[in-house]
Coordinates of N, CA and C in Angstrom, one line a residue:
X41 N 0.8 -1.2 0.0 CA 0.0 0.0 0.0 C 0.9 1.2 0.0
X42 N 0.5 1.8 -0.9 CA 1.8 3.5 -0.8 C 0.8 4.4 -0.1
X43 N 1.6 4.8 0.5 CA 1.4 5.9 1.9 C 1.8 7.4 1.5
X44 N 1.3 8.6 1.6 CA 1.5 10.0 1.2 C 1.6 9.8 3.0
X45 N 3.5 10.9 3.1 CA 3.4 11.9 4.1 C 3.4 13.4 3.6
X46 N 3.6 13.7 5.0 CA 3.9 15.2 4.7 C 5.2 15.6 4.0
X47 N 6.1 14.5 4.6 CA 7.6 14.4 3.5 C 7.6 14.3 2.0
X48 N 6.2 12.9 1.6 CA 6.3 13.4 0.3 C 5.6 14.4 -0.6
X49 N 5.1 15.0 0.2 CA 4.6 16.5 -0.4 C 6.0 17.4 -0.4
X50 N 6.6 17.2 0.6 CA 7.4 18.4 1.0 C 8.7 18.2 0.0
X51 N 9.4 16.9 -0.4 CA 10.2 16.6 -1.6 C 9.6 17.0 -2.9
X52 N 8.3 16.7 -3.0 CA 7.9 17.2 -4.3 C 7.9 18.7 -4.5
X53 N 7.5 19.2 -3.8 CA 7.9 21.0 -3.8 C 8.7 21.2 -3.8
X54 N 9.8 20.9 -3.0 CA 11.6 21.1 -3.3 C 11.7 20.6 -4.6
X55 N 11.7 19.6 -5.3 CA 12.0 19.4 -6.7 C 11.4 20.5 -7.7
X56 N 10.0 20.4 -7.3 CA 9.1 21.7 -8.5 C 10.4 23.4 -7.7
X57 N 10.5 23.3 -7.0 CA 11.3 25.1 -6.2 C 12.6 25.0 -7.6
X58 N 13.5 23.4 -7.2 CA 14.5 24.0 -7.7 C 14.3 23.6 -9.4
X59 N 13.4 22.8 -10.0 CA 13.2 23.4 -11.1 C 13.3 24.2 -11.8
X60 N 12.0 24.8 -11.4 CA 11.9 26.5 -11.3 C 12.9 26.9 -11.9
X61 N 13.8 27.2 -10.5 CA 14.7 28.0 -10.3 C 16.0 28.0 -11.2
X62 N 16.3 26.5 -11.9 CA 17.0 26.3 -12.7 C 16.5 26.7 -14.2
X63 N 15.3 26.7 -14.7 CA 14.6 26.7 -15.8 C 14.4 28.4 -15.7
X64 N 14.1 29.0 -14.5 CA 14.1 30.1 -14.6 C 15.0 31.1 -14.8
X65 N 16.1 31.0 -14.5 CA 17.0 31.8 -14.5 C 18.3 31.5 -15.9
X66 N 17.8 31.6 -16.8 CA 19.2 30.4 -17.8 C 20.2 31.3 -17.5
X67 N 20.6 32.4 -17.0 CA 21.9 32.9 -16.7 C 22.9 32.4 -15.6
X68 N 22.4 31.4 -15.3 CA 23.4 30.7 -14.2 C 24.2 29.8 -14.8
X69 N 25.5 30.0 -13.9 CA 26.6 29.0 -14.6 C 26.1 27.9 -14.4
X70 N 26.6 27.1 -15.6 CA 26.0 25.1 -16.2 C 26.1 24.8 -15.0
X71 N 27.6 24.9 -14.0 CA 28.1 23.9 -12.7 C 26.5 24.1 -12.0
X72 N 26.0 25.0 -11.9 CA 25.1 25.6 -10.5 C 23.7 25.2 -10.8
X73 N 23.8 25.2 -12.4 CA 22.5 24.5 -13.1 C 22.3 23.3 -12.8
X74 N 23.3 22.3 -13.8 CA 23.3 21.2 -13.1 C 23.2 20.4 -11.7
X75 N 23.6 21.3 -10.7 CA 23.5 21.1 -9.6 C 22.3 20.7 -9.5
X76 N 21.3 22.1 -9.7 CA 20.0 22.2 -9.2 C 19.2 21.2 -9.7
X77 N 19.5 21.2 -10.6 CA 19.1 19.9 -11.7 C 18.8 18.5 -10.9
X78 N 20.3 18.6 -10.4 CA 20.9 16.7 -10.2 C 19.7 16.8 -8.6
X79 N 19.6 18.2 -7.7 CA 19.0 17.8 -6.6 C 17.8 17.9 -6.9
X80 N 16.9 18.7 -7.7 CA 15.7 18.3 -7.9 C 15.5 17.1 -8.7
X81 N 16.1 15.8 -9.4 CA 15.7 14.7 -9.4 C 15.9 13.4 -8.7
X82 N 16.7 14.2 -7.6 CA 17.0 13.1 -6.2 C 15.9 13.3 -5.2
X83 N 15.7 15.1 -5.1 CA 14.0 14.8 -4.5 C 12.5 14.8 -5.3
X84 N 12.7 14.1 -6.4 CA 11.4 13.2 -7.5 C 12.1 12.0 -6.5
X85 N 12.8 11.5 -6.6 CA 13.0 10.1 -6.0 C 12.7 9.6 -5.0
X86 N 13.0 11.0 -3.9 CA 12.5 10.8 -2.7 C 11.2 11.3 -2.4
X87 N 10.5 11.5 -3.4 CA 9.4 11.9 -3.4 C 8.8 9.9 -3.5
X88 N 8.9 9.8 -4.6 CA 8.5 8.6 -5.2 C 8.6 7.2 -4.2
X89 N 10.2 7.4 -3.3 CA 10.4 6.2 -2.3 C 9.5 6.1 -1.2
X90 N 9.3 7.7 -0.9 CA 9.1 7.8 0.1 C 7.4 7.3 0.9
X91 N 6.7 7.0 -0.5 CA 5.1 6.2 -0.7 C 5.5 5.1 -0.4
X92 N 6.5 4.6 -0.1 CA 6.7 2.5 -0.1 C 7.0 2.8 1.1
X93 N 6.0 1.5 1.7 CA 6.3 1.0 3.0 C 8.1 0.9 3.7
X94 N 8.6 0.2 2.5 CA 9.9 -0.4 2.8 C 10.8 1.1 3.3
X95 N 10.8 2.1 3.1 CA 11.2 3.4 3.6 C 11.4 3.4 4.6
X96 N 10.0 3.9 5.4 CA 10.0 3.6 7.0 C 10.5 2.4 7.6
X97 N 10.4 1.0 7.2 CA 10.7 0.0 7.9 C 12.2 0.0 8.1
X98 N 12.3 0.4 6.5 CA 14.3 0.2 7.2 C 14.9 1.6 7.7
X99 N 13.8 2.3 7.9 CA 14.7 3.2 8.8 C 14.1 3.1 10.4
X100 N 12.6 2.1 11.0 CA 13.1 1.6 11.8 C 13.7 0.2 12.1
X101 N 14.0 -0.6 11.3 CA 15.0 -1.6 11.5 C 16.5 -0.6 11.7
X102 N 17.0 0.2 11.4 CA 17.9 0.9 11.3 C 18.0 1.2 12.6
X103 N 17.0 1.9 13.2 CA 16.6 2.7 14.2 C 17.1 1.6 15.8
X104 N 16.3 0.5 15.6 CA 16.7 -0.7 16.8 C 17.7 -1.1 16.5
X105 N 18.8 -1.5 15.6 CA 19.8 -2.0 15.6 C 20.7 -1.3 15.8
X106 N 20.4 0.1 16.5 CA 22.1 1.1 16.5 C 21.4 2.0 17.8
X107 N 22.4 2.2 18.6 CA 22.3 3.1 19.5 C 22.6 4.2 18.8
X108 N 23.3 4.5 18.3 CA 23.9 5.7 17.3 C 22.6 6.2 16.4
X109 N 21.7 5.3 15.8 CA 21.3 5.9 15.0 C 19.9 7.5 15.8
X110 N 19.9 7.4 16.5 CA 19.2 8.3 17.3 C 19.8 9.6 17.4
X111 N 21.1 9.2 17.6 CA 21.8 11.0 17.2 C 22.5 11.3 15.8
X112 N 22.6 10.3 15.3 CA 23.4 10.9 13.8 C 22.3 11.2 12.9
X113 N 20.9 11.7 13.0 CA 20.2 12.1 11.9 C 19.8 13.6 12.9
X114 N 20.2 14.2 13.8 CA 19.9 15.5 14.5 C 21.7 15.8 14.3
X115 N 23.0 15.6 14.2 CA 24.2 15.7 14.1 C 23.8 15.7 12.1
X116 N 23.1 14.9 11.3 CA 23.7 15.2 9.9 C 22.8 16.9 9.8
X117 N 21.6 17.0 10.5 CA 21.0 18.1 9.9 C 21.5 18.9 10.5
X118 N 22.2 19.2 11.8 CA 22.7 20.2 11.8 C 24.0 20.8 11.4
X119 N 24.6 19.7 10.7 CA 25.7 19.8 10.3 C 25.6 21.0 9.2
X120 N 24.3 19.9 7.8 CA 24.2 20.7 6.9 C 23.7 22.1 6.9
X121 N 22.8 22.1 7.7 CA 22.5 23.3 8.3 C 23.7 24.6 8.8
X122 N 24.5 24.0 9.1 CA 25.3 25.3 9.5 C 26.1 25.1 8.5
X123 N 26.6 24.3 7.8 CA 27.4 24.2 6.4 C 26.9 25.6 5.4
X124 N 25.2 25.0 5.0 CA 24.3 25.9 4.2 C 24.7 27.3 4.7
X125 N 24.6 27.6 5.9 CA 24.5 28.8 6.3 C 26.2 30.0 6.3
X126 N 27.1 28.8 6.9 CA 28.4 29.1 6.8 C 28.8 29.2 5.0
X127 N 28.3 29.2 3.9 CA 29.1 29.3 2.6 C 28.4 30.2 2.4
X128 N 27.0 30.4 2.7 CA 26.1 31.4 1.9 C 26.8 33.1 2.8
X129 N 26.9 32.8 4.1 CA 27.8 33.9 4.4 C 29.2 34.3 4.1
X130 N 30.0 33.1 3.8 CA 31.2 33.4 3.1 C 31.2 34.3 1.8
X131 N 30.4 33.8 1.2 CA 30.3 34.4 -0.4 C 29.0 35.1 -0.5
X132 N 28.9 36.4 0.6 CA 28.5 37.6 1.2 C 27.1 37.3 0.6
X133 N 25.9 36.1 0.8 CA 24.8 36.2 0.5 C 24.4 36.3 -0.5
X134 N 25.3 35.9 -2.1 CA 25.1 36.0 -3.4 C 24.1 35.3 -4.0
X135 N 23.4 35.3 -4.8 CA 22.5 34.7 -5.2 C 22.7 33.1 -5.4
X136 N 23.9 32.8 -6.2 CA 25.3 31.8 -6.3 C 25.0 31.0 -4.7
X137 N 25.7 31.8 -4.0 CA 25.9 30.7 -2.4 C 24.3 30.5 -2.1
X138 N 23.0 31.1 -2.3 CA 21.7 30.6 -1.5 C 21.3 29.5 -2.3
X139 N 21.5 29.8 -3.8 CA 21.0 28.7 -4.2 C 21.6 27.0 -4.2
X140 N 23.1 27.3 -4.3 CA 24.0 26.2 -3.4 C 23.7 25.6 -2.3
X141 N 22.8 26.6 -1.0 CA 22.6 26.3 -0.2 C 20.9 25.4 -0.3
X142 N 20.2 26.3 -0.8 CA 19.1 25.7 -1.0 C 18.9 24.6 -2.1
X143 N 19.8 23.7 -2.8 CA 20.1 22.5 -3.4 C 20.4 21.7 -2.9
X144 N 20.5 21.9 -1.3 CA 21.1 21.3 -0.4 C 20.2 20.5 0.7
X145 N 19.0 21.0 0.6 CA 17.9 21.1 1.3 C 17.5 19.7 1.0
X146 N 17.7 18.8 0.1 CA 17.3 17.4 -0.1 C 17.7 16.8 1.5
X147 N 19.0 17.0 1.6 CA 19.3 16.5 2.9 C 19.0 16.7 4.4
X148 N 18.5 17.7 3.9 CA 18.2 18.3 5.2 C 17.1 17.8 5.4
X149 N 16.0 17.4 4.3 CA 14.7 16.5 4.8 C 14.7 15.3 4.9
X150 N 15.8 14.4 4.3 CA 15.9 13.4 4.6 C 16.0 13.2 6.1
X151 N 16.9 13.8 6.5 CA 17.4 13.8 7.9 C 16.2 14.1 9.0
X152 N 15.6 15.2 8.4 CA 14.1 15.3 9.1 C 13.2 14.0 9.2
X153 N 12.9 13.9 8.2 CA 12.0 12.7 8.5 C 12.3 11.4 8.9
X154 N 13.6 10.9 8.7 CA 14.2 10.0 9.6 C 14.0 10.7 11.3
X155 N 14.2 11.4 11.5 CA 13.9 12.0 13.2 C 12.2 11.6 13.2
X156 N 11.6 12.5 12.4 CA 9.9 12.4 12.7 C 9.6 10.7 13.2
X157 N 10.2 10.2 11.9 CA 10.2 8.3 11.9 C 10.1 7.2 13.4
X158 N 11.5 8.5 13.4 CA 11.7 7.7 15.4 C 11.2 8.2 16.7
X159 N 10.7 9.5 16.1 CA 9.4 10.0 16.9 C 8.6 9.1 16.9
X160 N 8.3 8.9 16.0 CA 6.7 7.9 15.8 C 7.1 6.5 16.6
X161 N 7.9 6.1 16.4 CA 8.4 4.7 16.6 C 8.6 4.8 18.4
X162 N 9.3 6.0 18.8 CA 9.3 6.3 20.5 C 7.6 6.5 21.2
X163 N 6.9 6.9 20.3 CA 5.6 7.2 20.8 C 4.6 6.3 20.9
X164 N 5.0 5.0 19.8 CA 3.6 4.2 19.6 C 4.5 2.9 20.7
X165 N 5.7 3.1 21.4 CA 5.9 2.0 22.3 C 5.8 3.3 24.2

């Protein structure tokens, strides 16, 4: 049975954002195009996975089999998170570093919803 969350809404808008934003602007250098490119069809993917049961299950099989796994998905998002925020401030908030940053954003939901996942999974025991 495929399952709609709120995550696969939320990948699918990221994909349609950076679309857009690649299709809209043809003045951007190819590297930065492509980028946006390569991450808006990694979140169609995760759009698409993210309806199959097998998703959730092996991220809680994942989840009971590792002590670790409880802190390395609040450690990867905040990582990227201050990564995103540390370049876009290096290269003084240029149009260039936000959208680098916001290409970025695929992982940052992954990582989210793996957290939500083991919410659910701490709640219903």
């Amino acid at each position: 049975m495929k399952r709609f969350t709120l995550f696969t809404f939320l990948y699918l808008a990221l994909g349609l954002c950076l679309t857009a934003i690649a299709l809209g602007y043809p003045n951007l250098p190819s590297s930065l195009q492509t980028s946006l490119f390569v991450s808006a069809g990694a979140s169609y993917i995760a759009c698409l996975l993210s309806t199959f049961p097998f998703w959730r299950e092996t991220t809680i099989r994942l989840y009971h089999g590792r002590n670790s796994a409880v802190i390395l998905p609040w450690l990867g998002l905040g990582v990227n998170v201050v990564l995103m925020i540390w370049n876009s401030q290096s290269q003084n908030w240029t149009m260039e570093a936000i959208l680098q940053a916001f290409s970025r954003l695929i992982v940052v939901l992954l990582f989210a919803e793996i957290i939500v996942i083991t919410w659910q999974v701490n709640s219903e025991h």
